[in-house]
C-alpha positions as a printed NumPy array, in Angstrom:
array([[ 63.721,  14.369,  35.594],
       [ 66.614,  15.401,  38.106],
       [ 69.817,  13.837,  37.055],
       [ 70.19 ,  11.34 ,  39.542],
       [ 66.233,  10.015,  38.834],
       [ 68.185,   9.454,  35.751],
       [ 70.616,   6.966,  36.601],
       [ 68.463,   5.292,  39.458],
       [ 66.691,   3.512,  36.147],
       [ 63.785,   0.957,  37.795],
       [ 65.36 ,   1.772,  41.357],
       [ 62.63 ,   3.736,  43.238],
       [ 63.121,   6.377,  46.322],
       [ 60.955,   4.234,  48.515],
       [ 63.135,   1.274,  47.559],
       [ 65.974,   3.237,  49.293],
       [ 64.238,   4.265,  52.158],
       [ 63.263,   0.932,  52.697],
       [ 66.674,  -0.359,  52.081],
       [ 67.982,   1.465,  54.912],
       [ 65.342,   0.893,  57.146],
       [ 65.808,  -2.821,  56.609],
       [ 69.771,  -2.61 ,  57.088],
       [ 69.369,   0.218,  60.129],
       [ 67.454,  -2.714,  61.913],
       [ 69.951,  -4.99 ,  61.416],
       [ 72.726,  -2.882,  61.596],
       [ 72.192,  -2.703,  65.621],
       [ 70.387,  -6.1  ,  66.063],
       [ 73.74 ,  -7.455,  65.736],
       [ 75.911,  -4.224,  67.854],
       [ 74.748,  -4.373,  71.363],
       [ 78.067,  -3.513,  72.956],
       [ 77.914,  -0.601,  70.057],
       [ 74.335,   0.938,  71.702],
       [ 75.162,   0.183,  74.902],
       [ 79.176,   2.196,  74.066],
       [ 76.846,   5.414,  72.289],
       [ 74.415,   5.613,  75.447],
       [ 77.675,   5.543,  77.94 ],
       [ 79.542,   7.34 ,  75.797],
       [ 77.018,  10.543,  75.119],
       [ 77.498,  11.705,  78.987],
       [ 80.791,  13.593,  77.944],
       [ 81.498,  12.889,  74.136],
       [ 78.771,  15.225,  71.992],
       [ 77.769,  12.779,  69.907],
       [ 78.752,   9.939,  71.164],
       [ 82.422,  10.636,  69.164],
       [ 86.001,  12.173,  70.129],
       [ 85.583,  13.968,  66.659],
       [ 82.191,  15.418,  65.496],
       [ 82.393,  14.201,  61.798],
       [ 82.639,  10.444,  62.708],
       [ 78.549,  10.49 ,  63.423],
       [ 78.967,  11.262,  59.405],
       [ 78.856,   7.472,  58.6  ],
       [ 75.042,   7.261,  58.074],
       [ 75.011,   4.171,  60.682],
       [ 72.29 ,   4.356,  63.553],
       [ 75.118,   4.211,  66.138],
       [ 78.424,   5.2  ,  65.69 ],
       [ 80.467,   1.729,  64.669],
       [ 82.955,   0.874,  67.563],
       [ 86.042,  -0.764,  66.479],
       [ 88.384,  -3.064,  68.56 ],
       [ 91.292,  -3.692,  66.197],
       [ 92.406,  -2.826,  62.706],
       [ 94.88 ,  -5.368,  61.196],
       [ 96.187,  -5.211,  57.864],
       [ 92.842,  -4.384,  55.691],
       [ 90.602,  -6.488,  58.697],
       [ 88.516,  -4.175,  60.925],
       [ 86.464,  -5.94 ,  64.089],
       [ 84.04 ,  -4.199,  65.712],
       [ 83.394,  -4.169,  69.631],
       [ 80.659,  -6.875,  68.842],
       [ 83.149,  -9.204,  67.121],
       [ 82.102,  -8.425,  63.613],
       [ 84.646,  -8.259,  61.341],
       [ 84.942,  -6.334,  57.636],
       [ 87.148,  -6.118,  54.749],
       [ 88.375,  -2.166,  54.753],
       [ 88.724,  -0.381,  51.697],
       [ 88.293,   3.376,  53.326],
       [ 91.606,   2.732,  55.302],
       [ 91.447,   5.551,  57.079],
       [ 90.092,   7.249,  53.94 ],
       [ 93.939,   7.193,  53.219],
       [ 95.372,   7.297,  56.491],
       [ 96.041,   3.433,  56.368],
       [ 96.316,   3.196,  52.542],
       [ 99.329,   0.838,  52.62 ],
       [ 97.02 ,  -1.777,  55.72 ],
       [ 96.579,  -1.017,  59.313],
       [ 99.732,  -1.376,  61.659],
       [101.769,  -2.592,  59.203],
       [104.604,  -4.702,  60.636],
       [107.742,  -2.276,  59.947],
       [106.042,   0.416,  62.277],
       [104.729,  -2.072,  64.68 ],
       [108.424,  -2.981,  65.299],
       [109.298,   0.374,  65.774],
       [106.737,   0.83 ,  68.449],
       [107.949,  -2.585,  69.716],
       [111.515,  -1.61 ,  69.507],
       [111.858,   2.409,  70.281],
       [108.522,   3.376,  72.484],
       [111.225,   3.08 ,  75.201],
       [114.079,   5.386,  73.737],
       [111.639,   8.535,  74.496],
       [109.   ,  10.032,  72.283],
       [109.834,  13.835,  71.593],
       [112.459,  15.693,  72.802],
       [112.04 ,  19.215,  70.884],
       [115.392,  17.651,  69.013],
       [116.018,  16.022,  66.24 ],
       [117.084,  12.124,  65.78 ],
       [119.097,  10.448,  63.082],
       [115.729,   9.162,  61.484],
       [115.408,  12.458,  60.384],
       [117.857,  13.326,  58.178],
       [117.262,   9.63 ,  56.297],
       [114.051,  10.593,  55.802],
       [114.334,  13.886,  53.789],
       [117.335,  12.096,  51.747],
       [114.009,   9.324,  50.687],
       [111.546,  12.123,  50.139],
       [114.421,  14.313,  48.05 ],
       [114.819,  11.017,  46.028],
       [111.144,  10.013,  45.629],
       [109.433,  13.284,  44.613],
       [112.76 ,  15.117,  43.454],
       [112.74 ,  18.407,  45.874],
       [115.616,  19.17 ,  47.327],
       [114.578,  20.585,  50.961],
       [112.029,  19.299,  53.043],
       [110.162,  20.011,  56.267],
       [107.966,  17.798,  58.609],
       [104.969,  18.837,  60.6  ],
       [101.883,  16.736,  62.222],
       [ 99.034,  17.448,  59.794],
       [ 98.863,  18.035,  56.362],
       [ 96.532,  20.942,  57.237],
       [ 99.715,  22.414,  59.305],
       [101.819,  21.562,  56.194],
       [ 99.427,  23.744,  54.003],
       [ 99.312,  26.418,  56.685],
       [103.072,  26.528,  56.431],
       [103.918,  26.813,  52.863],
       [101.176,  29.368,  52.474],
       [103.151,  31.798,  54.788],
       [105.996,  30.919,  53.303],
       [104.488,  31.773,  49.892],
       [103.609,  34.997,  51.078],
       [106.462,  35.894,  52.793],
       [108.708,  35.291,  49.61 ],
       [106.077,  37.422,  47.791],
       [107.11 ,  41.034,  49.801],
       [110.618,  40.256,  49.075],
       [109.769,  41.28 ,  45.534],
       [106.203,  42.041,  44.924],
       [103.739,  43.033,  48.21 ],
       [100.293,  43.489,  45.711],
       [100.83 ,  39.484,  45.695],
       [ 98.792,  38.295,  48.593],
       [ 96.322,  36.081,  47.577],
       [ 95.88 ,  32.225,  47.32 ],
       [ 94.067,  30.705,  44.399],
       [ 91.993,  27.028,  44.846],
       [ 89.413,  25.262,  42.528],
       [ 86.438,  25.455,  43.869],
       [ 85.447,  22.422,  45.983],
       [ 88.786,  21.818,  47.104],
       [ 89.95 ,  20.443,  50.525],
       [ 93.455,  21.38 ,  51.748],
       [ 92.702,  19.995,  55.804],
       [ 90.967,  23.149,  58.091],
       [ 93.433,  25.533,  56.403],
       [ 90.846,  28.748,  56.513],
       [ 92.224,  30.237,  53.003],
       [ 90.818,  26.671,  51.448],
       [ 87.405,  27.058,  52.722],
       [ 85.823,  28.8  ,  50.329],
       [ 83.417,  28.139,  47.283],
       [ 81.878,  29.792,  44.177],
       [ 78.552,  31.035,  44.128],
       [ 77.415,  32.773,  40.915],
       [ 80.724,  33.334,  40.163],
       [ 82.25 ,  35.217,  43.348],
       [ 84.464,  33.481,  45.851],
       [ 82.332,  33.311,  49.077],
       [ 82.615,  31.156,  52.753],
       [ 81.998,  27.438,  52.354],
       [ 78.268,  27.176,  53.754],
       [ 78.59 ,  25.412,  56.892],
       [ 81.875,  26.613,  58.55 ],
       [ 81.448,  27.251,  62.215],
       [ 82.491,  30.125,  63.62 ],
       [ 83.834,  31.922,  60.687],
       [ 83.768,  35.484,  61.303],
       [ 86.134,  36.45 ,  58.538],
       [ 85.819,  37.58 ,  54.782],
       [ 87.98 ,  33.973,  53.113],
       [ 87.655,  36.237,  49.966],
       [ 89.954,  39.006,  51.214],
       [ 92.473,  36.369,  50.775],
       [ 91.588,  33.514,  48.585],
       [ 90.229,  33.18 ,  44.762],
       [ 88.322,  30.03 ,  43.43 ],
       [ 88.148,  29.262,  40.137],
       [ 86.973,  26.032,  38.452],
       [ 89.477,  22.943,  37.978],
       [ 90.188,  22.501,  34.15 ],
       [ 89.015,  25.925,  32.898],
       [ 91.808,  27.115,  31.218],
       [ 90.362,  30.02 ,  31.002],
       [ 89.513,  30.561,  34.395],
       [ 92.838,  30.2  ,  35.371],
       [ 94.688,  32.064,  33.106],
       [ 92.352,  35.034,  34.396],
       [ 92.787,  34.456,  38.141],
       [ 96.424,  34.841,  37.34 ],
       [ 96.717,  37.681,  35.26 ],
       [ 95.083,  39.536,  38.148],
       [ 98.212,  40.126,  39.921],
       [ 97.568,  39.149,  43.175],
       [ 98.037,  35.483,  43.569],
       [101.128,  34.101,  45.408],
       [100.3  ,  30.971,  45.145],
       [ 97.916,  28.145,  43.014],
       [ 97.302,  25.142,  46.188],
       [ 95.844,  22.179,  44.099],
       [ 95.36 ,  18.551,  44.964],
       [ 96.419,  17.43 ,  40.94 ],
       [ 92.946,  15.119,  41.109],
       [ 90.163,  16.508,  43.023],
       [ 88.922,  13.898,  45.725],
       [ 86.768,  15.622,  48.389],
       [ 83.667,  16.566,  46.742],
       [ 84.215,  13.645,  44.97 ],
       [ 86.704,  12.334,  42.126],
       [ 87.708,  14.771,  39.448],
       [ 89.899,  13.869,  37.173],
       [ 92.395,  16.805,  35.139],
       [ 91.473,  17.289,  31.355],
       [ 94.603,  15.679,  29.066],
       [ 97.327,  18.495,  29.177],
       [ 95.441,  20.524,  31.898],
       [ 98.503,  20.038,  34.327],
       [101.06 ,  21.567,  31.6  ],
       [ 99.189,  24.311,  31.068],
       [ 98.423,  25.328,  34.277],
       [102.253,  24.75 ,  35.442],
       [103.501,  27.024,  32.369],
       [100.792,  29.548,  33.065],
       [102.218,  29.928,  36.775],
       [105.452,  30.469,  35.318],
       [103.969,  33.151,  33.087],
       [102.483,  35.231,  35.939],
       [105.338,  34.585,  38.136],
       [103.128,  32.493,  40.555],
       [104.158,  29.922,  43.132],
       [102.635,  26.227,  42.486],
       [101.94 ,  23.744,  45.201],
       [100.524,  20.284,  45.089],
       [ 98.894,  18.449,  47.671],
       [ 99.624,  14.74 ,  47.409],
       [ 97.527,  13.33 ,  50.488],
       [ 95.517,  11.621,  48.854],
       [ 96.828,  11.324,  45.34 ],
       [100.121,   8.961,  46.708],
       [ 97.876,   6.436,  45.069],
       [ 98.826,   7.299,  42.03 ],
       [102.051,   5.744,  42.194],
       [105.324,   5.603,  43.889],
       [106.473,   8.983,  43.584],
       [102.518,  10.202,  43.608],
       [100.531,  11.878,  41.336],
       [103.767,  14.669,  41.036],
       [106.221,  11.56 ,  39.942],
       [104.227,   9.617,  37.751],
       [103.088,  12.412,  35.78 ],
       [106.57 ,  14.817,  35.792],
       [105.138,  17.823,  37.596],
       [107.338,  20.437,  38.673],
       [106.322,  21.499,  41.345],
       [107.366,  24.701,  43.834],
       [105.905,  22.975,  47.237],
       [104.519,  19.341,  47.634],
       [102.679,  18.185,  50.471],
       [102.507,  14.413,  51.827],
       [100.26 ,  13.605,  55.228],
       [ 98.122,  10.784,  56.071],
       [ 99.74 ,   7.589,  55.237],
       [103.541,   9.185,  55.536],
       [103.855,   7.178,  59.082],
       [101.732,   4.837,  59.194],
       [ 98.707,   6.375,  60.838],
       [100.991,   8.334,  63.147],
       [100.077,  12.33 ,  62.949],
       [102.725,  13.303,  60.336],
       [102.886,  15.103,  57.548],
       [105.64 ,  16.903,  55.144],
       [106.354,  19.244,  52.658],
       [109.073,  19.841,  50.147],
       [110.206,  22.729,  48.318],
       [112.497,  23.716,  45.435],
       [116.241,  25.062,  45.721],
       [114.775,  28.504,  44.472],
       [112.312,  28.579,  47.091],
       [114.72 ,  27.621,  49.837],
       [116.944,  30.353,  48.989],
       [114.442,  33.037,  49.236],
       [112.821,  31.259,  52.856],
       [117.143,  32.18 ,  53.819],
       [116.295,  35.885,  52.551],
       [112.803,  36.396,  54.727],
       [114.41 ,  34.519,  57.505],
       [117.377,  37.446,  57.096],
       [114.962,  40.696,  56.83 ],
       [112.566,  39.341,  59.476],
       [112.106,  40.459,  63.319],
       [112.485,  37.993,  66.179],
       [109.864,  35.925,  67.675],
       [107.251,  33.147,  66.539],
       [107.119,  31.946,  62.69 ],
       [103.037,  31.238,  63.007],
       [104.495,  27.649,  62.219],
       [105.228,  24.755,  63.948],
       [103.816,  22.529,  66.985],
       [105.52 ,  21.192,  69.772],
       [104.969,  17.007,  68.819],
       [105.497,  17.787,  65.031],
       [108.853,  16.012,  64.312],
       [108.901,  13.904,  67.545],
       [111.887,  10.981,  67.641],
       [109.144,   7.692,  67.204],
       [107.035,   9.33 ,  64.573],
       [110.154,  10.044,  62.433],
       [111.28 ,   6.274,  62.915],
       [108.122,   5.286,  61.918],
       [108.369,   7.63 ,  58.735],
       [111.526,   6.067,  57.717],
       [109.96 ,   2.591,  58.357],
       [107.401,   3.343,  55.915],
       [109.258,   5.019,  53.211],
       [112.195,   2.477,  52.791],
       [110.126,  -0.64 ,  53.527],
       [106.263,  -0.432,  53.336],
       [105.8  ,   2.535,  50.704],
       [107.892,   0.579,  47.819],
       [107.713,   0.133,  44.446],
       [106.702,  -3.497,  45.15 ],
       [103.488,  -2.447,  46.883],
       [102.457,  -0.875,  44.427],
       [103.249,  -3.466,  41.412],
       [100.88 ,  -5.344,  43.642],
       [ 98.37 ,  -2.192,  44.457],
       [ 97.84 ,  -0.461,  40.756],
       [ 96.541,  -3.95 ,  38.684],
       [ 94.308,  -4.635,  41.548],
       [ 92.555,  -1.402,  41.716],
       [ 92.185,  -1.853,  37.69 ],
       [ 90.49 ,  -5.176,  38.382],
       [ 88.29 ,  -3.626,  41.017],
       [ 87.158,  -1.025,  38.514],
       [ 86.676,  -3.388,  35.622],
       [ 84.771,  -5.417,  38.09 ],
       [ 82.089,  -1.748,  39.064],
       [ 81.971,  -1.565,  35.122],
       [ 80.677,  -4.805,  34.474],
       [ 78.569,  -5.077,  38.043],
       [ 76.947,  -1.581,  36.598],
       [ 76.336,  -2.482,  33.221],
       [ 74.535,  -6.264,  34.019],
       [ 72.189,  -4.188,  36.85 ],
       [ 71.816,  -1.812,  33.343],
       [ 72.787,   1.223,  36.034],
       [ 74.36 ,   4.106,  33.971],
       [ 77.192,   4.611,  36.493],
       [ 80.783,   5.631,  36.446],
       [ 84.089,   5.084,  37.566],
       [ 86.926,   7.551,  38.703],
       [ 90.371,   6.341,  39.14 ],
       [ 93.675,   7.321,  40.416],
       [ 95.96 ,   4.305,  41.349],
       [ 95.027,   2.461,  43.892],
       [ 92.194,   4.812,  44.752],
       [ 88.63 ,   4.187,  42.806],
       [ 85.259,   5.708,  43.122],
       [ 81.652,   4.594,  41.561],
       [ 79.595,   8.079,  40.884],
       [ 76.018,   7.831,  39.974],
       [ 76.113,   9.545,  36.988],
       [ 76.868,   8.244,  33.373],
       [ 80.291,  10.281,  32.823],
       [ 82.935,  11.384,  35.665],
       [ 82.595,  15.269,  36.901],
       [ 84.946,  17.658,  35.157],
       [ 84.88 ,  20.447,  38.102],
       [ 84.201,  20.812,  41.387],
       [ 80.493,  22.13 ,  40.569],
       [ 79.656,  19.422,  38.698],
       [ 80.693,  17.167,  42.071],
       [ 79.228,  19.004,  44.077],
       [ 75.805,  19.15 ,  41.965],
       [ 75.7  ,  15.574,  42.781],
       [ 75.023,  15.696,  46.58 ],
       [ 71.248,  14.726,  45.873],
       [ 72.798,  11.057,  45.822],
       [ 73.45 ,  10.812,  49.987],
       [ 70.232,   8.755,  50.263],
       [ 70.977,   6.125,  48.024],
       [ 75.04 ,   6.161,  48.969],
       [ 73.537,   6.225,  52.848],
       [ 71.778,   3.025,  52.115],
       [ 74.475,   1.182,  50.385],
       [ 77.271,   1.96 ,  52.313],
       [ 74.958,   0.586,  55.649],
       [ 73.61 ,  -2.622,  53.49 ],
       [ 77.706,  -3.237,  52.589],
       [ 78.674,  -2.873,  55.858],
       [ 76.154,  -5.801,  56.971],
       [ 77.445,  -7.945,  54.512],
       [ 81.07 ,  -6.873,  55.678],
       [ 82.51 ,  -4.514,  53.817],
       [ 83.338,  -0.929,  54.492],
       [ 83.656,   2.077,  52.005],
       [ 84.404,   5.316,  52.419],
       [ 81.136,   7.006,  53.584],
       [ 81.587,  10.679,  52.695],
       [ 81.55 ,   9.279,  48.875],
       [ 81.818,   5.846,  47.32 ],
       [ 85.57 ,   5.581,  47.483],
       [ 87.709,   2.415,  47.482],
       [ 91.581,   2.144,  48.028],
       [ 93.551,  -1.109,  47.142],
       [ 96.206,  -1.499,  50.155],
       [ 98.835,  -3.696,  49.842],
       [ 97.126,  -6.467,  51.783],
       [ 93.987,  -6.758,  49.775],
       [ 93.89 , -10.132,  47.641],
       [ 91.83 , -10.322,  44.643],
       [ 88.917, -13.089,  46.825],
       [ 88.706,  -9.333,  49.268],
       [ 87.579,  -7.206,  45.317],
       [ 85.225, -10.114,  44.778],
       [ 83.921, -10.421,  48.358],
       [ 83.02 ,  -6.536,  47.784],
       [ 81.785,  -6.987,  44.172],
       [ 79.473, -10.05 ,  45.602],
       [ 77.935,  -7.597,  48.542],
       [ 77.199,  -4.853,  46.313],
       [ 75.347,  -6.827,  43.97 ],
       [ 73.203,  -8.274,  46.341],
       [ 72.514,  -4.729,  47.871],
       [ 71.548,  -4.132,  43.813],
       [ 69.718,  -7.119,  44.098],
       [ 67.836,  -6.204,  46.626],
       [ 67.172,  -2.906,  45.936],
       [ 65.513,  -4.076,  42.274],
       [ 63.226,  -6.229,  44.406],
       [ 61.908,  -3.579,  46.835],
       [ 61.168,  -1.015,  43.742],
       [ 58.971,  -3.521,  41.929],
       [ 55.074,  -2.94 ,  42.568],
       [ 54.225,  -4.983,  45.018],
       [ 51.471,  -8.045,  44.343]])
């Protein structure tokens, strides 16, 4: 019996399959303008999409929206849901949320980018410096770019002292944005290319190491190699699906970096649930670089990254030992003048400790409400939580590494199914796993309204597996 035959219990595959053949049906029964969009569109969009992953919801055609208002989505066809995937972090703290709409209001006339910076700027870094407690700061438009960036920077402080430090160490099933370095995976034990990547013609091993997340041992191996530069960790897991550090694991690994003289960077996109200051704040880490994108402006492309006094001091020594002409970093819109006002909007009034006094209990009631959904349907399921971010994983007990996450891929059918019966009963998830954020704007009748719709897909999933007559 496969592990997830397991924790299906009485729930049968052809229970699934009919599941989302029943919901597929009346998924575009009631999206006309949605077909009619996907035939139009499909002359000049492949797919049917501006970006090839959003045909990766699992819905017949791809869902259409009109307007996204606080956690309220409405569709082209006037249906309306209750968004917890919010951008699947992008729009953690509610769509257009009113500080950044009166920016747009207010400064859409006072010119967009200028290749200069404004007085936002400088406000902003002084409210990073204070929330995550590194000194310097830089902003670019992706978190991806952001990664790119410190990794050169990483390696370029490496030749001032050592040049056999050149590589970049992940855990395996990590996701950093496109940064090529990140996309790799281990395969009977060697670092190898991610299966899938398109047009990958080089090596990722000649320059990156993956090792497991919370094997201490592991790590402390990778290290003592020599050549890594730099350790880029998210400090939870959250793309092949939540996976949550061992007690201690973060203190070890930060005083084993030490040890080997190795650079540490954390990647807070999507751990800012975590808290006000993120994952890095609530949980003292110390680290060398910190990366922020998604939410940072409101859904505006922006992203940041700090760094340490230390590490600013030897970015002054490359800058003085290195030849004119282009960094490899940087993009012309990065920094523009209405993205940093909307930054600054969001840090000193949407991002506050008040949010998330409101945020944190209601993602603990959310979870206590999978738990006790789970455990009346007698489903041996889990929950993963990190803030205002929670996930339900068909297994008995959370994944410890990225292997054990991504062992559990034989579960898209049945997350397929009840991520298109939710969204018929309005409700939308994050469809790449079965993760929920808690935004500001969602009241405690929006946790129930989900809680309701999943037990009916339960429901109804109990009464297509039983024999029929």
């Amino acid at each position: 019996m496969t592990q997830l035959a397991a924790a299906l219990g009485t729930i049968s595959p052809k229970a699934i399959a009919a599941l989302h053949q029943q919901e597929a049906e009346a998924f575009l029964a009631r999206r006309p303008q949605s077909c009619a969009l996907f035939e139009q569109a499909q002359a000049h969009l492949p797919g049917g999409v501006p970006m090839h992953w959003m045909r990766d919801w699992g819905t017949p055609v791809p869902l259409v929206i009109d307007s996204a208002r606080g956690i309220t989505l409405t569709d082209i066809d006037g249906n309306h849901y209750r968004d917890f995937c919010l951008g699947d972090t992008g729009a953690m703290f509610g769509h257009s949320p009113a500080p950044v709409q009166r920016v747009l209001r207010d400064h859409a006339g006072d010119g967009l980018t200028a290749m200069l910076p404004g007085a936002d700027a400088a406000v902003v870094a002084a409210h990073l410096a204070e929330r995550f407690g590194l000194p310097y700061w830089q902003v670019t438009a992706t978190a991806t770019d952001a990664n790119r960036a410190l990794l050169r920077w990483a390696r370029a402080i490496a030749t001032l002292t050592d040049a056999k430090k050149d590589k970049v160490l992940v855990f395996n099933g990590c996701y950093h944005g496109t940064v090529e370095e990140t996309m790799v995976q281990l395969h009977d034990g060697r670092t190898v290319n991610r299966p899938g990547l398109i047009g990958q013609i080089f090596n990722l091993s000649d320059s990156t190491v993956a090792i497991e997340f919370n094997d201490r041992a592991a790590l402390s191996a990778a290290l003592a190699r020599g050549d890594i530069v730099v350790l880029l960790a998210e400090p939870v897991m959250t793309n092949c699906g939540m996976v949550l550090p061992d007690e201690g694991y973060w203190a070890f690994a930060q005083a084993e970096c030490k040890k080997y003289g190795v650079l540490l960077a954390i990647d807070e996109t999507h751990c800012i649930s975590s808290g006000w200051a993120g994952y890095t704040g609530t949980h003292q880490l110390q680290p060398d670089f910190l990366v922020l994108g998604k939410p940072i402006a409101g859904g505006l492309c922006a992203a940041v990254y700090g760094f340490t006094a230390e590490v600013f001091a030897a970015m002054n020594r490359v800058r003085d030992q290195r030849e004119p002409g282009h960094s490899g970093m940087g993009t012309t819109l990065a920094a523009n003048l209405l993205t940093l006002r909307a930054m600054r909007a969001m840090l000193s009034d949407v991002m506050s400790h008040e949010a998330y006094a409101h945020m944190l209990p209601l993602a603990e009631y959310l979870a206590d409400g999978l738990r006790a959904l789970f455990g009346r349907h007698q489903l041996p399921w889990s929950i993963a939580q990190v803030g205002a971010r929670c996930e339900w994983i068909f297994a008995p007990t959370v994944p410890r590494t990225g292997a054990e996450a991504l062992a559990r891929e034989d579960d898209h059918d049945l997350g397929a199914a009840l991520h298109l019966a939710l969204l018929n009963r309005g409700v939308l998830v994050t469809p790449f796993h079965h993760m929920c954020l808690v935004s500001p704007q969602t009241q405690r009748a929006d946790i129930d309204a989900l809680l309701n719709a999943l037990d009916d897909c339960l429901l109804l999933l109990k009464h297509l597996s039983q024999p029929a007559g």
